[in-house]
Coordinates of C-alpha atoms in Angstrom, one line a residue:
M1 CA 80.5 -79.1 158.3
K2 CA 81.5 -76.6 155.5
I3 CA 78.3 -74.7 153.6
S4 CA 78.5 -72.8 150.5
M5 CA 75.6 -70.1 150.3
F6 CA 74.6 -68.4 147.0
T7 CA 72.6 -65.3 147.1
N8 CA 71.5 -62.4 144.7
T9 CA 71.6 -60.1 147.4
Y10 CA 73.9 -59.3 150.5
L11 CA 75.5 -56.8 152.5
P12 CA 75.7 -54.0 152.4
H13 CA 72.5 -54.2 150.6
I14 CA 69.6 -54.0 153.1
G15 CA 66.8 -56.2 153.1
G16 CA 65.3 -59.4 154.5
V17 CA 67.4 -61.9 152.3
A18 CA 70.8 -60.3 152.6
R19 CA 70.0 -60.4 156.7
S20 CA 69.0 -63.8 156.4
V21 CA 72.2 -65.1 154.7
S22 CA 74.4 -62.5 157.1
T23 CA 72.7 -63.8 160.3
F24 CA 72.6 -67.6 159.5
A25 CA 76.6 -67.4 158.1
E26 CA 77.5 -65.8 161.4
A27 CA 75.2 -68.1 163.7
L28 CA 76.7 -71.2 161.8
R29 CA 80.4 -69.8 162.3
K30 CA 80.1 -69.3 165.8
R31 CA 79.0 -73.0 166.0
G32 CA 82.4 -74.0 164.0
H33 CA 80.9 -74.5 160.9
A34 CA 82.8 -72.9 157.6
V35 CA 80.5 -71.0 155.6
Q36 CA 81.0 -69.4 152.0
I37 CA 79.0 -66.6 150.8
I38 CA 78.8 -66.3 146.8
A39 CA 77.5 -63.1 146.0
P40 CA 77.2 -60.1 143.7
T41 CA 79.3 -57.3 144.0
F42 CA 77.6 -53.7 145.3
H43 CA 78.4 -50.1 145.6
D44 CA 80.3 -48.9 149.0
M45 CA 81.3 -52.2 150.0
D46 CA 83.7 -52.4 152.7
R47 CA 86.6 -54.3 152.5
E48 CA 85.8 -58.1 153.7
V49 CA 88.5 -59.6 155.2
G50 CA 88.6 -63.4 156.4
Q51 CA 85.1 -63.7 156.4
N52 CA 85.3 -66.0 152.9
I53 CA 83.0 -63.8 151.0
V54 CA 83.5 -64.6 147.0
R55 CA 82.0 -61.2 144.9
V56 CA 81.0 -62.1 141.4
P57 CA 80.9 -58.9 139.1
A58 CA 77.8 -57.4 138.5
L59 CA 75.5 -54.7 137.2
Q60 CA 74.7 -52.3 139.7
N61 CA 71.0 -50.8 140.1
F62 CA 69.0 -53.1 137.8
N63 CA 66.3 -51.4 136.1
G64 CA 66.2 -48.9 139.1
S65 CA 66.0 -51.4 141.9
D66 CA 68.7 -51.7 144.2
F67 CA 69.6 -54.7 143.4
S68 CA 72.8 -56.5 141.4
V69 CA 72.6 -58.6 138.7
R70 CA 75.9 -60.9 138.1
I71 CA 77.6 -60.8 135.1
P72 CA 78.2 -64.2 134.0
L73 CA 81.8 -64.5 134.0
P74 CA 83.3 -68.1 133.6
G75 CA 85.5 -69.8 136.2
I76 CA 85.5 -67.7 139.4
I77 CA 82.7 -69.5 140.9
G78 CA 84.1 -73.0 140.0
E79 CA 87.2 -72.1 141.0
A80 CA 86.0 -71.0 144.4
I81 CA 83.7 -74.2 145.2
N82 CA 86.8 -76.2 144.5
D83 CA 89.1 -74.5 146.6
F84 CA 86.4 -74.5 149.6
A85 CA 85.3 -78.1 148.7
P86 CA 82.1 -77.7 150.5
D87 CA 79.8 -80.3 152.0
I88 CA 76.4 -78.9 150.9
I89 CA 75.2 -76.1 148.5
H90 CA 72.6 -73.6 150.0
S91 CA 71.0 -71.4 147.3
H92 CA 68.7 -68.6 148.4
H93 CA 67.5 -67.8 145.0
P94 CA 66.3 -69.6 142.4
F95 CA 67.5 -67.2 139.3
L96 CA 70.9 -65.9 138.6
L97 CA 73.2 -67.2 141.1
G98 CA 70.6 -69.8 142.1
D99 CA 71.1 -71.0 138.4
A100 CA 75.1 -71.0 139.3
A101 CA 74.3 -72.8 142.9
L102 CA 72.6 -75.8 141.0
R103 CA 75.6 -76.2 138.3
M104 CA 77.7 -76.6 141.2
A105 CA 75.8 -78.9 143.2
R106 CA 75.5 -81.0 140.0
A107 CA 79.1 -80.9 138.7
F108 CA 80.4 -81.4 142.3
N109 CA 77.7 -84.2 143.4
L110 CA 76.4 -82.0 145.9
P111 CA 72.9 -82.0 148.0
L112 CA 71.4 -78.7 147.3
I113 CA 69.1 -77.1 149.9
F114 CA 66.5 -73.8 148.3
T115 CA 65.0 -71.5 150.6
H116 CA 62.1 -69.9 148.6
H117 CA 62.5 -66.2 150.6
T118 CA 60.5 -64.3 148.3
L119 CA 57.2 -64.3 146.2
Y120 CA 59.0 -63.4 143.1
E121 CA 56.0 -62.7 141.4
R122 CA 55.5 -59.4 143.3
Y123 CA 58.9 -58.1 141.5
T124 CA 58.2 -58.7 138.0
H125 CA 58.0 -54.8 137.4
Y126 CA 61.5 -54.1 137.8
V127 CA 61.7 -56.2 134.7
P128 CA 60.7 -54.9 131.1
L129 CA 57.3 -56.1 129.8
D130 CA 55.9 -56.8 133.1
S131 CA 52.6 -58.9 132.4
A132 CA 50.4 -61.5 134.0
A133 CA 52.2 -64.0 131.5
L134 CA 55.7 -62.9 133.1
K135 CA 54.4 -63.6 136.7
R136 CA 53.1 -67.1 135.8
F137 CA 56.2 -68.0 134.4
V138 CA 58.2 -66.6 137.5
I139 CA 56.3 -68.8 139.2
E140 CA 56.5 -71.7 137.1
L141 CA 60.2 -70.9 137.3
A142 CA 60.9 -71.0 141.0
T143 CA 58.4 -74.2 141.5
G144 CA 60.4 -75.9 138.8
Y145 CA 63.9 -74.9 140.4
A146 CA 62.4 -76.2 143.9
N147 CA 62.0 -79.6 142.3
L148 CA 65.2 -79.7 141.6
C149 CA 66.8 -79.3 145.0
N150 CA 67.4 -81.8 147.5
Q151 CA 65.3 -80.0 150.3
V152 CA 63.4 -76.7 150.0
I153 CA 63.2 -74.2 153.3
A154 CA 59.8 -72.1 153.3
P155 CA 60.1 -69.2 155.9
S156 CA 56.8 -69.4 156.8
T157 CA 54.0 -72.1 156.6
S158 CA 51.5 -69.9 154.7
V159 CA 54.8 -70.1 152.4
K160 CA 54.7 -73.9 152.4
N161 CA 51.2 -74.1 151.6
L162 CA 51.5 -72.0 148.8
L163 CA 54.5 -73.9 147.8
L164 CA 52.6 -77.4 147.9
H165 CA 49.5 -75.7 145.8
R166 CA 51.8 -74.6 143.3
G167 CA 53.3 -78.2 142.5
V168 CA 56.6 -78.4 144.6
K169 CA 57.2 -82.1 145.3
T170 CA 60.6 -81.8 147.2
A171 CA 60.3 -82.2 150.9
I172 CA 59.4 -78.7 152.1
R173 CA 60.8 -77.5 156.0
V174 CA 59.7 -74.3 157.6
L175 CA 62.3 -72.4 158.8
P176 CA 62.3 -68.6 159.6
T177 CA 65.6 -66.9 159.6
G178 CA 65.8 -65.9 163.2
V179 CA 66.5 -62.5 164.7
D180 CA 69.0 -61.7 167.9
V181 CA 66.5 -61.2 170.0
D182 CA 68.9 -60.0 172.8
F183 CA 70.2 -57.6 170.4
F184 CA 67.3 -55.7 169.5
A185 CA 65.9 -56.1 173.1
G186 CA 68.7 -53.5 174.0
G187 CA 67.7 -51.1 171.8
D188 CA 67.6 -47.6 173.9
G189 CA 64.3 -45.5 172.8
R190 CA 65.0 -42.6 174.9
R191 CA 68.5 -42.0 173.4
F192 CA 67.1 -42.3 169.9
R193 CA 64.5 -39.7 171.0
V194 CA 66.9 -37.2 172.7
R195 CA 69.3 -37.8 169.7
N196 CA 66.5 -36.6 167.1
Q197 CA 64.6 -34.5 169.0
I198 CA 61.4 -36.4 169.5
A199 CA 59.5 -35.4 172.5
P200 CA 58.9 -38.3 175.3
E201 CA 55.0 -37.3 174.8
T202 CA 55.3 -37.8 170.9
G203 CA 53.3 -41.0 169.4
V204 CA 55.9 -42.4 167.5
I205 CA 54.4 -44.7 164.5
G206 CA 57.3 -46.4 162.8
H207 CA 58.5 -48.5 160.1
I208 CA 61.6 -49.8 158.8
G209 CA 62.7 -51.9 155.7
R210 CA 63.4 -51.3 151.9
L211 CA 61.3 -48.2 150.7
A212 CA 60.5 -50.2 147.5
R213 CA 57.5 -49.9 145.1
E214 CA 56.3 -53.8 146.2
K215 CA 56.0 -52.9 149.9
N216 CA 52.7 -51.2 149.4
L217 CA 54.2 -48.1 151.0
P218 CA 51.9 -45.6 149.3
Y219 CA 49.0 -47.4 151.1
L220 CA 50.5 -47.1 154.4
A221 CA 51.9 -43.7 154.5
K222 CA 48.1 -42.5 153.5
A223 CA 47.0 -43.9 156.3
V224 CA 49.5 -43.1 158.8
A225 CA 49.3 -39.3 157.4
E226 CA 45.6 -39.4 158.3
A227 CA 46.0 -40.9 161.8
V228 CA 49.0 -38.1 162.4
L229 CA 46.9 -35.3 160.9
Q230 CA 44.2 -36.2 163.9
K231 CA 46.7 -36.8 166.3
P232 CA 48.9 -33.2 166.7
E233 CA 51.4 -34.9 169.0
S234 CA 52.3 -37.7 166.8
C235 CA 55.1 -38.8 163.9
F236 CA 56.1 -41.1 161.5
L237 CA 59.6 -42.5 161.6
V238 CA 60.8 -44.1 158.8
A239 CA 64.1 -45.8 158.3
G240 CA 65.1 -47.0 155.3
K241 CA 65.8 -46.4 151.1
G242 CA 64.1 -47.0 148.0
D243 CA 62.4 -45.6 145.0
A244 CA 59.1 -45.3 147.4
E245 CA 60.7 -42.5 149.4
R246 CA 59.7 -39.9 147.4
E247 CA 55.9 -41.0 147.5
I248 CA 56.0 -40.7 151.1
R249 CA 57.4 -37.4 150.9
E250 CA 54.8 -36.4 148.3
I251 CA 51.9 -37.9 150.3
F252 CA 53.1 -36.1 153.8
A253 CA 53.6 -32.8 152.3
S254 CA 50.0 -32.7 150.3
R255 CA 48.6 -32.6 153.9
N256 CA 51.2 -30.2 155.3
L257 CA 52.5 -32.9 157.6
S258 CA 56.2 -32.7 156.3
D259 CA 57.6 -31.8 159.6
R260 CA 55.9 -34.8 161.1
L261 CA 57.7 -37.5 158.8
I262 CA 61.5 -38.3 160.0
L263 CA 62.9 -40.2 157.2
M264 CA 66.4 -41.6 158.7
G265 CA 68.0 -43.4 155.8
N266 CA 69.5 -47.0 155.9
L267 CA 70.2 -47.8 160.1
R268 CA 72.7 -50.1 161.2
G269 CA 73.8 -51.2 164.6
D270 CA 72.6 -49.8 167.7
D271 CA 71.2 -46.9 165.5
L272 CA 68.7 -49.8 164.4
A273 CA 67.9 -51.2 167.7
D274 CA 67.2 -47.8 169.4
C275 CA 64.9 -46.8 166.6
Y276 CA 62.6 -49.6 166.8
A277 CA 62.5 -49.0 170.4
A278 CA 61.6 -45.1 170.0
M279 CA 58.3 -46.5 168.4
D280 CA 55.1 -46.8 169.9
I281 CA 53.6 -48.8 166.8
F282 CA 55.3 -50.8 164.4
A283 CA 53.2 -50.2 161.0
F284 CA 53.5 -52.7 158.4
A285 CA 51.2 -52.9 155.2
S286 CA 53.1 -55.4 152.8
Q287 CA 51.4 -58.0 150.7
S288 CA 54.9 -59.5 149.2
E289 CA 56.7 -61.0 152.5
T290 CA 57.2 -64.5 152.8
Q291 CA 58.3 -64.0 156.7
G292 CA 57.6 -61.2 159.1
L293 CA 61.4 -60.9 160.0
V294 CA 61.0 -57.0 160.7
L295 CA 57.9 -57.5 162.7
V296 CA 59.9 -60.1 164.8
E297 CA 62.6 -57.5 165.4
A298 CA 60.1 -54.6 166.3
M299 CA 58.9 -57.4 168.7
A300 CA 62.0 -58.0 170.3
A301 CA 62.4 -54.3 170.9
S302 CA 58.9 -54.7 172.7
T303 CA 57.3 -52.6 170.0
P304 CA 53.7 -54.2 169.2
V305 CA 52.8 -53.9 165.6
I306 CA 49.4 -53.4 163.8
A307 CA 49.8 -54.8 159.8
L308 CA 47.7 -55.9 157.2
S309 CA 47.0 -59.9 157.1
A310 CA 49.4 -61.4 154.6
S311 CA 51.8 -64.5 153.9
G312 CA 54.6 -64.3 156.6
V313 CA 52.5 -61.6 158.9
D314 CA 50.1 -64.1 159.9
D315 CA 52.9 -67.0 161.1
V316 CA 54.0 -63.7 163.8
L317 CA 51.3 -61.5 164.7
E318 CA 48.5 -62.7 166.7
N319 CA 45.5 -60.0 166.7
G320 CA 44.9 -58.5 170.3
R321 CA 47.6 -60.4 171.6
N322 CA 50.9 -58.3 170.3
G323 CA 49.3 -56.1 168.2
A324 CA 46.5 -55.8 165.6
M325 CA 46.0 -57.9 162.4
L326 CA 43.6 -56.2 159.9
A327 CA 42.1 -57.8 157.0
T328 CA 43.7 -57.2 153.5
N329 CA 41.2 -55.1 152.0
T330 CA 41.2 -52.8 155.2
S331 CA 40.7 -49.2 153.8
T332 CA 43.7 -46.7 154.4
D333 CA 40.9 -44.9 157.0
D334 CA 40.2 -47.7 158.8
F335 CA 44.0 -48.7 159.1
A336 CA 44.4 -45.1 160.5
A337 CA 41.4 -45.3 162.7
A338 CA 43.2 -48.7 164.4
L339 CA 46.8 -46.7 164.6
L340 CA 44.7 -43.8 166.7
A341 CA 42.9 -46.5 168.7
A342 CA 46.1 -47.8 170.0
L343 CA 48.1 -44.5 170.6
N344 CA 44.9 -43.3 172.6
N345 CA 44.8 -46.8 174.9
P346 CA 48.2 -46.4 176.6
E347 CA 47.0 -49.6 178.9
Q348 CA 46.3 -51.6 175.5
L349 CA 49.9 -51.0 174.2
A350 CA 51.6 -51.8 177.7
L351 CA 49.8 -55.3 177.5
W352 CA 50.9 -55.8 173.6
R353 CA 54.3 -54.5 174.7
S354 CA 54.8 -57.3 177.3
R355 CA 53.5 -59.8 175.3
S356 CA 55.6 -58.9 172.1
M357 CA 59.1 -60.2 173.4
E358 CA 57.5 -63.7 174.3
T359 CA 56.8 -64.1 170.8
A360 CA 60.4 -62.6 169.5
R361 CA 61.8 -65.4 171.7
Q362 CA 60.3 -67.9 169.6
F363 CA 62.0 -66.8 166.7
S364 CA 65.5 -66.5 168.1
T365 CA 68.4 -67.2 166.1
E366 CA 69.7 -69.7 168.4
A367 CA 66.1 -71.8 167.9
C368 CA 66.5 -71.4 164.3
T369 CA 69.8 -72.5 163.8
D370 CA 69.5 -75.3 165.7
K371 CA 66.8 -76.5 163.0
L372 CA 68.9 -75.2 160.2
V373 CA 72.2 -77.3 161.2
E374 CA 69.8 -80.6 162.1
L375 CA 68.4 -79.9 158.3
Y376 CA 71.8 -79.9 156.8
Q377 CA 72.8 -83.1 158.8
Q378 CA 69.7 -85.1 157.7
T379 CA 70.2 -83.8 154.1
L380 CA 74.0 -85.4 154.3
E381 CA 72.9 -88.4 155.6
Q382 CA 70.3 -89.5 153.3
E383 CA 72.9 -89.7 150.3
E384 CA 76.3 -89.1 151.2
P385 CA 78.0 -87.4 148.4
P386 CA 81.5 -87.9 147.1
H387 CA 84.1 -85.3 147.6
S388 CA 85.0 -83.3 144.5
S389 CA 88.4 -84.1 144.8
E390 CA 87.6 -87.8 144.4
M391 CA 85.3 -87.3 141.2
E392 CA 86.8 -88.1 138.1
I393 CA 87.0 -85.5 135.7
L394 CA 84.5 -87.2 132.9
D395 CA 81.8 -87.6 135.8
M396 CA 82.1 -84.0 136.6
A397 CA 81.6 -83.0 133.0
I398 CA 78.7 -85.3 132.8
M399 CA 76.9 -83.7 136.1
A400 CA 77.2 -80.4 134.5
I401 CA 75.8 -80.9 131.3
K402 CA 73.0 -82.9 133.4
A403 CA 72.7 -79.5 135.3
E404 CA 72.3 -77.7 132.1
W405 CA 69.9 -79.7 130.4
E406 CA 67.8 -79.4 133.7
L407 CA 67.8 -76.2 133.7
L408 CA 66.8 -75.9 130.2
Q409 CA 63.7 -78.0 130.8
E410 CA 62.9 -76.2 134.4
K411 CA 62.6 -72.9 131.8
T412 CA 61.3 -74.3 129.0
V413 CA 58.2 -76.0 131.1
A414 CA 57.8 -73.1 133.1
A415 CA 57.3 -71.0 129.5
L416 CA 55.1 -73.1 128.2
H417 CA 53.0 -73.2 131.0
S418 CA 52.4 -69.5 131.3
L419 CA 52.0 -69.3 127.8
F420 CA 49.1 -72.1 127.3
E421 CA 47.2 -70.6 130.5
D422 CA 47.3 -67.1 128.6
E423 CA 46.1 -68.8 125.6
E424 CA 43.1 -70.6 127.3
K425 CA 42.1 -67.0 129.0
K426 CA 41.6 -65.3 125.5

């Protein structure tokens, strides 16, 4: 099978979507499938040889974020698709390169699968004139896009239920990304602690991920700082980069705890696995996730999790079994109290550790890739599309015009819905 994946973010960018695309692409290739990645350019990219990655010119660090926004130059993507001749197109975003994915699917008469990775309305602060109307527009846009696809993938049950509530009519399959459980299980926490001068008796509260505004990190930093303040032999270990890093530093500095904040920057490979394993607790407070990918990685390293209840988190974390799940409206003081209670109860932590690996196995890359391949095959069997080289030029032009019309309709309807709703509230 030949799969062309369209994504607005990819390696070396660090984030859940980039890891999801990379993880599935590698797993599919190991099974003998051909995978083409169409993604924007990023700074500091290593030379990519033999990986069938098509890089599209893009604006870097859009509006202060760490995302790239592609420049719509004609021809590059169409030529790549024509040369690769995929059986199926898999879009990982509804905008930007997601538009391109729909155009190519229509032009070459290919089935289109869309993974709804993100609660996009939580990211409108990166766009000028952020407003409630803009958030509604983004929701309508993503919903309309989903309804133009052959199949929608939701990374968690909670996201599936949300999409159904928002009006997605296309069939939805729950399929998380999957984690290389054995890799993270092989992390050496002792090695990490020695390398970074963290004493064996130090209680380590950790967090890994993009340090972005939408991740609720000021809240988390305040809660962890309070816990660290009350427990002398403890620290906060953070891996990742982003615009919230400065505020995390300021929160710890304001409490004279700068020496107990360890910021590692972005980690990859064995360093990442070792970092997870060095933690006693993985702390998480984001409300914008669609799947608990980093939670599964932590559990694969036998590190229990304490987190706020949220979309994605609820599918992974079982309160009292592999960690503690706190109510969404939990105060920072109560979050700190939960962290302290866990650090002061080694027996409880040991029990949570033993059960964390059991959870992680349910989200292994192998199990999730099996489900993805099955979904691809079922989609192809529903209606066998003609090979692009067999299509008449006129037919391809008609399909391209149809795609543009569908995109225009989708965006017009989304705009009208958001504006009318705004007017009704006045």
